[in-house]
Coordinates of C-alpha atoms in Angstrom, one line a residue:
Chain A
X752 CA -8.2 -54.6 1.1
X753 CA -5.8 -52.2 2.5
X754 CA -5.4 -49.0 4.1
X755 CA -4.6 -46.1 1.5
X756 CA -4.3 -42.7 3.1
X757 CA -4.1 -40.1 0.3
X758 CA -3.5 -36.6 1.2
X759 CA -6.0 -34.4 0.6
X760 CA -5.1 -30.5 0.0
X761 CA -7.5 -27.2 -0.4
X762 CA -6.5 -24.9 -2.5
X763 CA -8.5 -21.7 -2.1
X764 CA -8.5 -18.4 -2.8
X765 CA -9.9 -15.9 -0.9
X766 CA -10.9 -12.3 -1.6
X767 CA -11.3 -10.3 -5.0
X768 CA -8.5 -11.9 -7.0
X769 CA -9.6 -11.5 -10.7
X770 CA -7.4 -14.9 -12.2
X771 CA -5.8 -17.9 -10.6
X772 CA -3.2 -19.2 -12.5
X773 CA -0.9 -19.8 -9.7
X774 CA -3.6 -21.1 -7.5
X775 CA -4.5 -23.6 -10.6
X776 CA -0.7 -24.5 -11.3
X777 CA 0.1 -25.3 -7.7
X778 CA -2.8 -27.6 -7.6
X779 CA -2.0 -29.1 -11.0
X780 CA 1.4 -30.0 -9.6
X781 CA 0.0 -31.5 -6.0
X782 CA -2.4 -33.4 -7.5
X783 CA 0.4 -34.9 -10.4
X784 CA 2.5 -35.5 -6.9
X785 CA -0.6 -38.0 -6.2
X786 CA -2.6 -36.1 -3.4
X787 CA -6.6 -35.1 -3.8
X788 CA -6.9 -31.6 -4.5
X789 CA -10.0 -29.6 -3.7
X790 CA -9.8 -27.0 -5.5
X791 CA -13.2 -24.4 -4.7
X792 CA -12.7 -21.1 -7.4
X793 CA -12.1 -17.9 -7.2
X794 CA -13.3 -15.0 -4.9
X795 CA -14.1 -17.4 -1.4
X796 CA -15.2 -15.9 1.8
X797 CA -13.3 -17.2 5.2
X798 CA -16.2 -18.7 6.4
X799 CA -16.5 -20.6 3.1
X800 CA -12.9 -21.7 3.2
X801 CA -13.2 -23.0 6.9
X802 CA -16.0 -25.1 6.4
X803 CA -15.2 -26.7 3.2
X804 CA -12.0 -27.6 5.0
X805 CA -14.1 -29.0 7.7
X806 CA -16.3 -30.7 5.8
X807 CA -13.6 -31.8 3.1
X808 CA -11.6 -33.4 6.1
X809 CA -8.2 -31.8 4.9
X810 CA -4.2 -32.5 5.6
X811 CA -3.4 -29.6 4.3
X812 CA -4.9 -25.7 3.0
X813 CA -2.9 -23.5 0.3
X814 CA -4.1 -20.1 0.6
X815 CA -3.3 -18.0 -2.6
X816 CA -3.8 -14.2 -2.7
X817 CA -3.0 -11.9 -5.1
X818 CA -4.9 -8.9 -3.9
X819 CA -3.3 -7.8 -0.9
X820 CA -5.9 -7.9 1.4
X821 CA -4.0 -11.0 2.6
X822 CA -3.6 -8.9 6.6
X823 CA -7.1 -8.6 6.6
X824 CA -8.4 -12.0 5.3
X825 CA -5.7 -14.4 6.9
X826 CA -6.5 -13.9 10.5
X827 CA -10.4 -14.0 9.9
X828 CA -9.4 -17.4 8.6
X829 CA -7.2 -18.8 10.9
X830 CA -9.9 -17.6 13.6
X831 CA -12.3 -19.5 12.3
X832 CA -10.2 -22.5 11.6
X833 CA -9.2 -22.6 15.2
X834 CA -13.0 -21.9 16.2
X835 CA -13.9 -25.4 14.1
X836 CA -11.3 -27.1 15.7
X837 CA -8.8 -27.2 13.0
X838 CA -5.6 -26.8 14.4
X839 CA -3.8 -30.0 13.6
X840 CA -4.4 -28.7 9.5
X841 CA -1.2 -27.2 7.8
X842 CA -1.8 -23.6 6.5
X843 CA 0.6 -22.4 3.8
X844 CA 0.0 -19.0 1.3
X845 CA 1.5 -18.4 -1.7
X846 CA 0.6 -15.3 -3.8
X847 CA 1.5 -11.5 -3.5
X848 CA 2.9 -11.4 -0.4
X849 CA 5.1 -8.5 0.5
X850 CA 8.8 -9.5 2.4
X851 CA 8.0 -7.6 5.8
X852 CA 4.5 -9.2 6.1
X853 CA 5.7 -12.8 6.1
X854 CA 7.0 -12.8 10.3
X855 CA 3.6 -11.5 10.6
X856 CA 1.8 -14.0 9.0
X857 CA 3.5 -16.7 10.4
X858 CA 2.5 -16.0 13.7
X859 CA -1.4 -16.0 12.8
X860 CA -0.2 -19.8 12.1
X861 CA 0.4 -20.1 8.2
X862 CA 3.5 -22.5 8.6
X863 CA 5.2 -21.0 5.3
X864 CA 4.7 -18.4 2.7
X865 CA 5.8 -19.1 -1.2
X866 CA 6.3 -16.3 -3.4
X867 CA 6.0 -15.4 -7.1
X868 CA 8.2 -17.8 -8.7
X869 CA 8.2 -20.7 -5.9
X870 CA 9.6 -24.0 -8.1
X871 CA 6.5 -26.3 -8.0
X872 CA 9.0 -29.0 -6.5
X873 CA 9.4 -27.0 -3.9
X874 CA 5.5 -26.5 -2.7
X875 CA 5.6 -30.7 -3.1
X876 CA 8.4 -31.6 -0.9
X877 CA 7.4 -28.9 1.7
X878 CA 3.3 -30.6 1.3
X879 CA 5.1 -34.1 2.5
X880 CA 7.5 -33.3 4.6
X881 CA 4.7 -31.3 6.9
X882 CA 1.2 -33.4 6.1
X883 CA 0.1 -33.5 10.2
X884 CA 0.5 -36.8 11.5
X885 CA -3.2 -38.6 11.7
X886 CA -4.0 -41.6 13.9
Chain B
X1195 CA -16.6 -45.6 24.8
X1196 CA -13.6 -46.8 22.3
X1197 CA -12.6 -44.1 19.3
X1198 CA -14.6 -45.7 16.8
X1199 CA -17.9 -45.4 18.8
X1200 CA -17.1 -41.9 19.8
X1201 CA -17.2 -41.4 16.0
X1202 CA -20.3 -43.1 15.1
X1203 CA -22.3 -40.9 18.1
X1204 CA -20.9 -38.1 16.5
X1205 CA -22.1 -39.0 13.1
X1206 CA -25.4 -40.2 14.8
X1207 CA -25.9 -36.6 16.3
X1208 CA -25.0 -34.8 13.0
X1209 CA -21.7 -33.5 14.4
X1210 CA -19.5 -32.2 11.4
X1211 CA -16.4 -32.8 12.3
X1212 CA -17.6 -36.5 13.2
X1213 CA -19.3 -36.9 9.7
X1214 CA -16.2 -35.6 7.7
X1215 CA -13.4 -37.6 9.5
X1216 CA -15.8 -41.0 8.9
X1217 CA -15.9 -40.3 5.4
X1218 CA -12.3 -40.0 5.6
X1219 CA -11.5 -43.5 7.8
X1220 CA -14.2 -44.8 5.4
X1221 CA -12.3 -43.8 2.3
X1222 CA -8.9 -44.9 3.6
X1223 CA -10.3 -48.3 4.3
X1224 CA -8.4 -47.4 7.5
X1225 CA -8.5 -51.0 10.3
X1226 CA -12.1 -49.2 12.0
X1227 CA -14.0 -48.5 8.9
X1228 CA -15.7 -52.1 9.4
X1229 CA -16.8 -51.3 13.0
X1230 CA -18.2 -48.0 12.3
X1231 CA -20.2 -48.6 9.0
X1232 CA -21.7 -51.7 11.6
X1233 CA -22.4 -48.6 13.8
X1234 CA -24.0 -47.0 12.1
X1235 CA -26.0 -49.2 9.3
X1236 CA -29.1 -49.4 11.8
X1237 CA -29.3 -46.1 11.7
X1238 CA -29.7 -45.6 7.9
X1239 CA -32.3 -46.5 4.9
X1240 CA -34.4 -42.9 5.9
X1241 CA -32.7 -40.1 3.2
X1242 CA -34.1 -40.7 0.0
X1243 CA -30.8 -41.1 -2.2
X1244 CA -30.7 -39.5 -5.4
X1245 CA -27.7 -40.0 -8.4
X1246 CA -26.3 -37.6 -10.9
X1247 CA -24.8 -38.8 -13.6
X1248 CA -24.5 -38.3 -17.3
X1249 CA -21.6 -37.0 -19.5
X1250 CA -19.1 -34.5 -18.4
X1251 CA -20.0 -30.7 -19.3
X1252 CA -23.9 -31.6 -19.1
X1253 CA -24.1 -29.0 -16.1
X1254 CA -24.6 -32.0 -13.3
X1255 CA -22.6 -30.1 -10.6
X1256 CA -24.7 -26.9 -11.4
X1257 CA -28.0 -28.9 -11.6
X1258 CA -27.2 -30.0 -8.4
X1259 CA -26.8 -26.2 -6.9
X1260 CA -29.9 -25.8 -7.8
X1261 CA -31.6 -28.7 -6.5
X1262 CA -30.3 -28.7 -3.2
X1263 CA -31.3 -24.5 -3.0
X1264 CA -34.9 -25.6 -3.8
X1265 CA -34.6 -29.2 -1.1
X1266 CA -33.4 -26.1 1.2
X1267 CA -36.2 -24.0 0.6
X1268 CA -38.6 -27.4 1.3
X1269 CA -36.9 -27.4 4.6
X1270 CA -34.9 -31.0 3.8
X1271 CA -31.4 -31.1 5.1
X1272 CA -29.2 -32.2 2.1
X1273 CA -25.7 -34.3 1.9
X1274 CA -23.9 -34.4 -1.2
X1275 CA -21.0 -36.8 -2.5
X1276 CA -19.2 -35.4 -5.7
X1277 CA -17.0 -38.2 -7.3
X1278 CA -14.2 -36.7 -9.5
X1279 CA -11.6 -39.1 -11.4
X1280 CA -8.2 -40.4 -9.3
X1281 CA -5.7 -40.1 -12.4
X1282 CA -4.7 -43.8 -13.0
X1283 CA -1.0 -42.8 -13.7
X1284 CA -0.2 -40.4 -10.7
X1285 CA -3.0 -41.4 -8.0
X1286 CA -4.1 -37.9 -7.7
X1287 CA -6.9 -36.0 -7.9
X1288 CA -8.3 -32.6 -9.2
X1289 CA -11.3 -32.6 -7.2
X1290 CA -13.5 -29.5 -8.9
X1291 CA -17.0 -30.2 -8.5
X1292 CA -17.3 -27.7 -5.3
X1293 CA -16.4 -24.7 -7.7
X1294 CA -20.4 -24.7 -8.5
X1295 CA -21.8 -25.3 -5.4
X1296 CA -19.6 -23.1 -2.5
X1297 CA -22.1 -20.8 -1.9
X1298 CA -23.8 -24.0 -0.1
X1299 CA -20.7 -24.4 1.9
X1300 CA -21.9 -22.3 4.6
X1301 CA -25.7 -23.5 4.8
X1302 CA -25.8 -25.7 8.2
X1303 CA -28.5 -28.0 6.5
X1304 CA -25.8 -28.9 3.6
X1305 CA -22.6 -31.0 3.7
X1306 CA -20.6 -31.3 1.1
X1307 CA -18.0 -34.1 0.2
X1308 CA -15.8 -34.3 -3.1
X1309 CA -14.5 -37.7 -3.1
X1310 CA -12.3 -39.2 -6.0
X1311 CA -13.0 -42.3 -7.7
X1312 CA -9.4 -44.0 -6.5
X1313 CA -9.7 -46.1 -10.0
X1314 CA -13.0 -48.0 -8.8
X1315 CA -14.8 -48.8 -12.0
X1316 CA -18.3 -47.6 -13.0
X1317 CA -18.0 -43.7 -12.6
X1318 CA -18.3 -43.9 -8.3
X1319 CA -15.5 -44.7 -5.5
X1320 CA -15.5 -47.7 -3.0
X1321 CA -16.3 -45.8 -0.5
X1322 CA -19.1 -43.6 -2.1
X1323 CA -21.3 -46.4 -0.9
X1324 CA -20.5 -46.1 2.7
X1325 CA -20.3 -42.8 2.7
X1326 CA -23.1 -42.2 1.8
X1327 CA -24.5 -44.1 4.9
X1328 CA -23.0 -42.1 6.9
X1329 CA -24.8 -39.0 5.8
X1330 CA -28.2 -41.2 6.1
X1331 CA -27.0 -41.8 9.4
X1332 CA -26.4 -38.0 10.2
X1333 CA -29.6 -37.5 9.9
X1334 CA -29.5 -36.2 6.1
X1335 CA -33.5 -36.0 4.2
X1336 CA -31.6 -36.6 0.7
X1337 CA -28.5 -37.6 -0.4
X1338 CA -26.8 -37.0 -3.8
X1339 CA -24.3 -38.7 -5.6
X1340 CA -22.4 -37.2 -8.6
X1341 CA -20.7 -39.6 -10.2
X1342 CA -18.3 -38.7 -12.6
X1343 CA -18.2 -37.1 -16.2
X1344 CA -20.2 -40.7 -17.3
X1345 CA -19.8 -42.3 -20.5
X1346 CA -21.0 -45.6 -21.5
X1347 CA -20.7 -48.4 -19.0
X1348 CA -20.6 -45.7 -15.4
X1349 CA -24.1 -47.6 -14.2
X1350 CA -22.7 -48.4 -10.9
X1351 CA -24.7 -45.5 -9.4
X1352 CA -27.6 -47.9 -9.6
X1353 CA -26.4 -49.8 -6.6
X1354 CA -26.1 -46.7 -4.3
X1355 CA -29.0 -44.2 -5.4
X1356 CA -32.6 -45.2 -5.3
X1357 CA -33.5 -42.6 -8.0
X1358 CA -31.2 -42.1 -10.9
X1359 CA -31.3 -38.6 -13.0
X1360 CA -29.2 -39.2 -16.2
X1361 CA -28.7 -35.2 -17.1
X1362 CA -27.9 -34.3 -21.2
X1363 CA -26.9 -31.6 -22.9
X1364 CA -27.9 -30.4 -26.3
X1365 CA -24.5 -30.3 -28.3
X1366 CA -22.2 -32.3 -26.5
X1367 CA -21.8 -34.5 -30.1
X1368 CA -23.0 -37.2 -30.3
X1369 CA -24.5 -37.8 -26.8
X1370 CA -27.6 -40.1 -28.2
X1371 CA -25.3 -42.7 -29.3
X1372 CA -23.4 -42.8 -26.1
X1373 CA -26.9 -43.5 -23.8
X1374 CA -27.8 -45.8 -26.2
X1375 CA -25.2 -48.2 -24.8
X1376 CA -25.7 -48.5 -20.8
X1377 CA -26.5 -45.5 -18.9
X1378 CA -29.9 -45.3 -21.0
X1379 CA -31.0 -48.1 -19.4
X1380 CA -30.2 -47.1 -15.8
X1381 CA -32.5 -43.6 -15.8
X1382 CA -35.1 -43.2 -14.0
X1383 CA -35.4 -39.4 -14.6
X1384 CA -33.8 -37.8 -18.0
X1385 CA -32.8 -34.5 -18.0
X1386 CA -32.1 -32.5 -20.9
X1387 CA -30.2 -29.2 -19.3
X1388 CA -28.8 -25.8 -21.4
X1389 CA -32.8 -26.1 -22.6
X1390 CA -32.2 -23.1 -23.7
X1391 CA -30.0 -23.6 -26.5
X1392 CA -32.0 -24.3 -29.7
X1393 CA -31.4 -27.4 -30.7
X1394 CA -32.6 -29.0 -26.8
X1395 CA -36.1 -29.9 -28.5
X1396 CA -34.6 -32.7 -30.8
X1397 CA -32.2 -34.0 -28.0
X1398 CA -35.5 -34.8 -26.1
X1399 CA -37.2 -35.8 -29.2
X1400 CA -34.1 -38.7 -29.9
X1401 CA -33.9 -39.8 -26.4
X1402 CA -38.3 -40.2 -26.4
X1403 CA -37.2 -41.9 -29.5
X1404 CA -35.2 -44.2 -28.1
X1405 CA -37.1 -44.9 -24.9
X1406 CA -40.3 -45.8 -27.0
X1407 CA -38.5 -48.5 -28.3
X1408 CA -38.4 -50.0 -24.9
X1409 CA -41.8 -51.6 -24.9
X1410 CA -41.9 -53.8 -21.1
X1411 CA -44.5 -53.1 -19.1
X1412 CA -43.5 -50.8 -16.4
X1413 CA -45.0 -49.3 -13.5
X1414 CA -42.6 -46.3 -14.4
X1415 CA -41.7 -44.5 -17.5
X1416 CA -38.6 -42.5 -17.2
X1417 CA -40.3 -38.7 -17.9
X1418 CA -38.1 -36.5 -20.1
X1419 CA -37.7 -32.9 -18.5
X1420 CA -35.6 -30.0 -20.1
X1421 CA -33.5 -27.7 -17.2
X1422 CA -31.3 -24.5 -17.8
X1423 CA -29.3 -25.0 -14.4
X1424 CA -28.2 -21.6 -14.9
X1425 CA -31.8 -19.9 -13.9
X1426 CA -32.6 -22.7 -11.8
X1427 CA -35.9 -22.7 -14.8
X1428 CA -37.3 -26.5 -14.8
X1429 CA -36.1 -27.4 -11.2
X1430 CA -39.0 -27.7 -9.1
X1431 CA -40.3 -29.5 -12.0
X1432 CA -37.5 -32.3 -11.9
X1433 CA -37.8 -32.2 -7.8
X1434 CA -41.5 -33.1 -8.4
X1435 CA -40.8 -35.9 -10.7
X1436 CA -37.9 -37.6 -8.2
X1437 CA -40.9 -37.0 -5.4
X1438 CA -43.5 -39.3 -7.4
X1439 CA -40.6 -41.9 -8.1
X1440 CA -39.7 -41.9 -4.7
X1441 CA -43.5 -42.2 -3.3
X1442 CA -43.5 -45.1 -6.2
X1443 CA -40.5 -47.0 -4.6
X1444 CA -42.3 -46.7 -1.2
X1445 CA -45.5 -48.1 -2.4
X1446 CA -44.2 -51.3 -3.5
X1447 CA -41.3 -51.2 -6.0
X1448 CA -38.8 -51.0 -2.6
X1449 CA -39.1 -53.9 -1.3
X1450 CA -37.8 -55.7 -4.2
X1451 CA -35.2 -52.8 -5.4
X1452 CA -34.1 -52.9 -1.8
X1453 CA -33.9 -56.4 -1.6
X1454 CA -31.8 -56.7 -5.0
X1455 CA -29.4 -53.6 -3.8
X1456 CA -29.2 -55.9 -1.0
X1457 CA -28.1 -58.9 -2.6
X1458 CA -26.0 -57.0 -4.7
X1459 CA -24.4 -55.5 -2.1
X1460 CA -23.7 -59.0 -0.3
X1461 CA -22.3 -60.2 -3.3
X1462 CA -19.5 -57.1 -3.6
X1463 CA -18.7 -57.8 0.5
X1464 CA -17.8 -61.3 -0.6
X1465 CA -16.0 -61.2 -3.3
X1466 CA -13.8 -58.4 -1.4
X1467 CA -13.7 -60.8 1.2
X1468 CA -12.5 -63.9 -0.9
X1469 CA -10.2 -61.8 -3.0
X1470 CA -8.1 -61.0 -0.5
X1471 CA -7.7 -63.7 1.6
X1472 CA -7.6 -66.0 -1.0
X1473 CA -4.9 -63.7 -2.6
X1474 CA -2.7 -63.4 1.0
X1475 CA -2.7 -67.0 1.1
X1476 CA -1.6 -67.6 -3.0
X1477 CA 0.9 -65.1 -2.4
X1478 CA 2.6 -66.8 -0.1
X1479 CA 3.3 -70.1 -2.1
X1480 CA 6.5 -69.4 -4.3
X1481 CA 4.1 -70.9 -6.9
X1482 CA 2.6 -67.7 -7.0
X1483 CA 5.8 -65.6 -8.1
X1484 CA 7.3 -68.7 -10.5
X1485 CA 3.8 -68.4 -12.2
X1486 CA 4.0 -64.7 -12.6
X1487 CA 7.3 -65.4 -14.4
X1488 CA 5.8 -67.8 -16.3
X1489 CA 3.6 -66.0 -17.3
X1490 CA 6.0 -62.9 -18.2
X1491 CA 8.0 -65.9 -20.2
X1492 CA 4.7 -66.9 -22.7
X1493 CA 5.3 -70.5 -20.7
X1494 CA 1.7 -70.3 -19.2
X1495 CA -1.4 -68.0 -20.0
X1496 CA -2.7 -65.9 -17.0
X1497 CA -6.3 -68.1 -16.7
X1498 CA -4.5 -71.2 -16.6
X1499 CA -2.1 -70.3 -14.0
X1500 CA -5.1 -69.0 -11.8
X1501 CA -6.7 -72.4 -12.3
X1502 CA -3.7 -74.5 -11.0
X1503 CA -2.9 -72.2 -8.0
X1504 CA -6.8 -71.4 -7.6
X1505 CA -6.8 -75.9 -7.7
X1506 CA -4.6 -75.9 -4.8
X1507 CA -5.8 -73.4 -2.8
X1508 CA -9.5 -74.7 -2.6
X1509 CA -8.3 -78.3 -2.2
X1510 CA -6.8 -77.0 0.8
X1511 CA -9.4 -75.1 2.0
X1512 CA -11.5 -78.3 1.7
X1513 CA -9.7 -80.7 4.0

């Protein structure tokens, strides 16, 4: 038998979003790329997203948010994250994110924002090139 | 202590983190999984282990919800393993069985793990199995296994769980025909769920059918119970019944499940075993790719080839 690492991937959505079509197509296009995606539904608290990250053992989060609440939301997650001892997992967002919020966002940690219209091929390549290194 | 230890005392002591990233080395059938499912195997055979299973769209993953809520209210901790199919084309997964059961996620007596099936027949993965001994191990009062959307021939749940809860729908076309065939067989528990939709009575009417045909002398008759997951109605119920299968097992039915789970579990270690070593050592005869050319050529059928390199080998392997 051999080894076979898959990357796995959360794709969640936190907050009041009413639809997640992106959220949906971005996972649709990971998972064709090969990697497990967990995807959890709409409307997640932080504290839900954290711990099914923990307990899913992820590479990787996608964080999509259409609501704006993304300055409020974002740091409660990346708190918490850090507080389960999550720091070697890649955080990127995708969603409704305004221009000048992005530097901001960054620094709570989220490695890269994706706006509306972010080619799928795009979200892949960026996925592999940046899964964390696991011994 | 080496890493692999560390892990296992985490797993031991319940630890989260320790639990998930065991699941994961298990999973990846990464060089340490061996050691630490030796680690910890001692430490396991106390949850009671309960499968799902049953065709896709029968409301498993919401049953389930419910099921653990009421464990939860009993005071039992609760691990679940959710197996979701690994597309055979691309190797990924949509793993979506979570969606019903996140407000769980944040219960400390609850861990939840969507696994996917990575193309291992019978409706489970390789590694459900293991995994699932880890959660034993963490110190888990009941562990469930949803296997995935089941058809026909997805009975391998039978070497994992210790009580098996085939769930049906009323509606879901021609479902009777389908249980007929192999999962019928493998129920301990049948649950009819969506009870509330009209025609539910003559679901459990055809499967009673069907099991009265069945006339061996058992010291169990799979009971028939109608669910609506959605109000949680009929759950208690169905916790009851898997109580009274599991006090049956205890009595005297374990010993000799255990001891053919056992067996059969031997059996699958060996073959692995064999497989591959036997395979490495084919593979490096240039017999091996002339054969498979051969064979690609209508020159030699695939049996026949494995019977003259298979020949070799075990004369080899004699001397």
């Amino acid at each position: 038998m051999q080894t076979e690492r898959k990357i796995r991937v959360l794709i969640a959505k936190p907050g009041l979003d009413s639809h997640d079509r992106g959220a949906k197509v971005v996972a649709r296009a990971l998972r064709d790329a090969g990697m497990e995606v967990i995807y959890t539904g709409l409307r997640q608290t932080p504290e839900q997203i954290a711990e099914t990250a923990l307990q899913e053992d992820v590479d990787v989060i996608g964080l999509s948010i259409l609501s704006g609440a993304h300055k409020t939301l974002f740091p409660r997650i990346m708190d918490l994250l850090k507080k389960k001892g999550l720091t070697d997992v890649t955080v990127f967002a995708g969603g409704i994110i305004p221009e000048e919020d992005v530097e901001e966002m960054k620094k709570l940690g989220i490695k890269e924002v994706f706006g509306p219209g972010t080619p799928t091929e795009r979200i892949i390549k960026y996925v592999l090139e940046n899964v964390p290194k696991r011994t | 202590m080496t890493k692999v230890e560390e892990l296992a005392q985490g797993v031991l002591s319940g630890e989260i983190r320790s639990i998930a990233r065991a699941i994961t080395v298990i999973e990846n059938n990464a060089p340490e999984a061996k050691k630490l499912v030796s680690s910890i195997y001692p430490h396991t055979g106390k949850a009671h282990i309960i499968g799902f299973t049953g065709a896709g769209g029968a409301g498993k993953s919401t049953l389930i919800e419910k099921i653990v809520r009421e464990y939860r209210r009993n005071g039992k901790t609760v691990g679940v393993v959710a197996v979701d199919p690994t597309s055979p084309f691309t190797g990924g997964a949509f793993l979506g069985d979570r969606i019903r059961m996140q407000e769980l996620s944040t219960d400390p007596g609850v861990f939840i793990r969507s696994m996917a099936s990575r193309n291992y027949p019978g409706g489970i993965a390789r590694a459900t199995k293991d995994a699932v001994k880890v959660l034993d191990a963490a110190g888990k009062d009941i562990v469930i296994v949803e296997t995935v959307g089941a058809g026909q021939s997805e009975v391998e749940i039978i070497k994992v769980a210790q009580t098996v809860v085939v769930v049906h729908a009323p509606g879901l076309g021609d479902e009777i025909q389908a249980i007929k065939a192999g999962i019928m067989e493998i129920a301990d528990i049948f649950v009819v769920n969506k009870a509330d939709r009209e025609n539910a009575n003559k679901t459990v009417m055809d499967i009673q059918a069907i099991l009265q045909l069945n006339n061996k002398e058992t010291a169990w008759k799979p009971p028939v119970l109608k669910t609506v997951a959605l109000t949680g109605e009929g759950v208690p119920q169905l916790i009851e019944k898997i109580e009274e299968h599991r006090l049956l097992l205890e009595k005297g039915l374990k010993h000799k499940g255990s001891r053919e789970k056992a067996e059969a579990e031997l059996i699958e270690a060996i073959k692995e075993k064999v497989v591959s070593s036997v395979l490495e050592g084919l593979r490096k005869e240039g017999e091996f790719e002339q054969l498979v050319g051969e064979i690609v050529e209508r020159e030699i059928d695939p049996a026949s080839a494995a019977e003259k390199l298979l020949k070799k080998a075990l004369k080899d392997a004699e001397a």
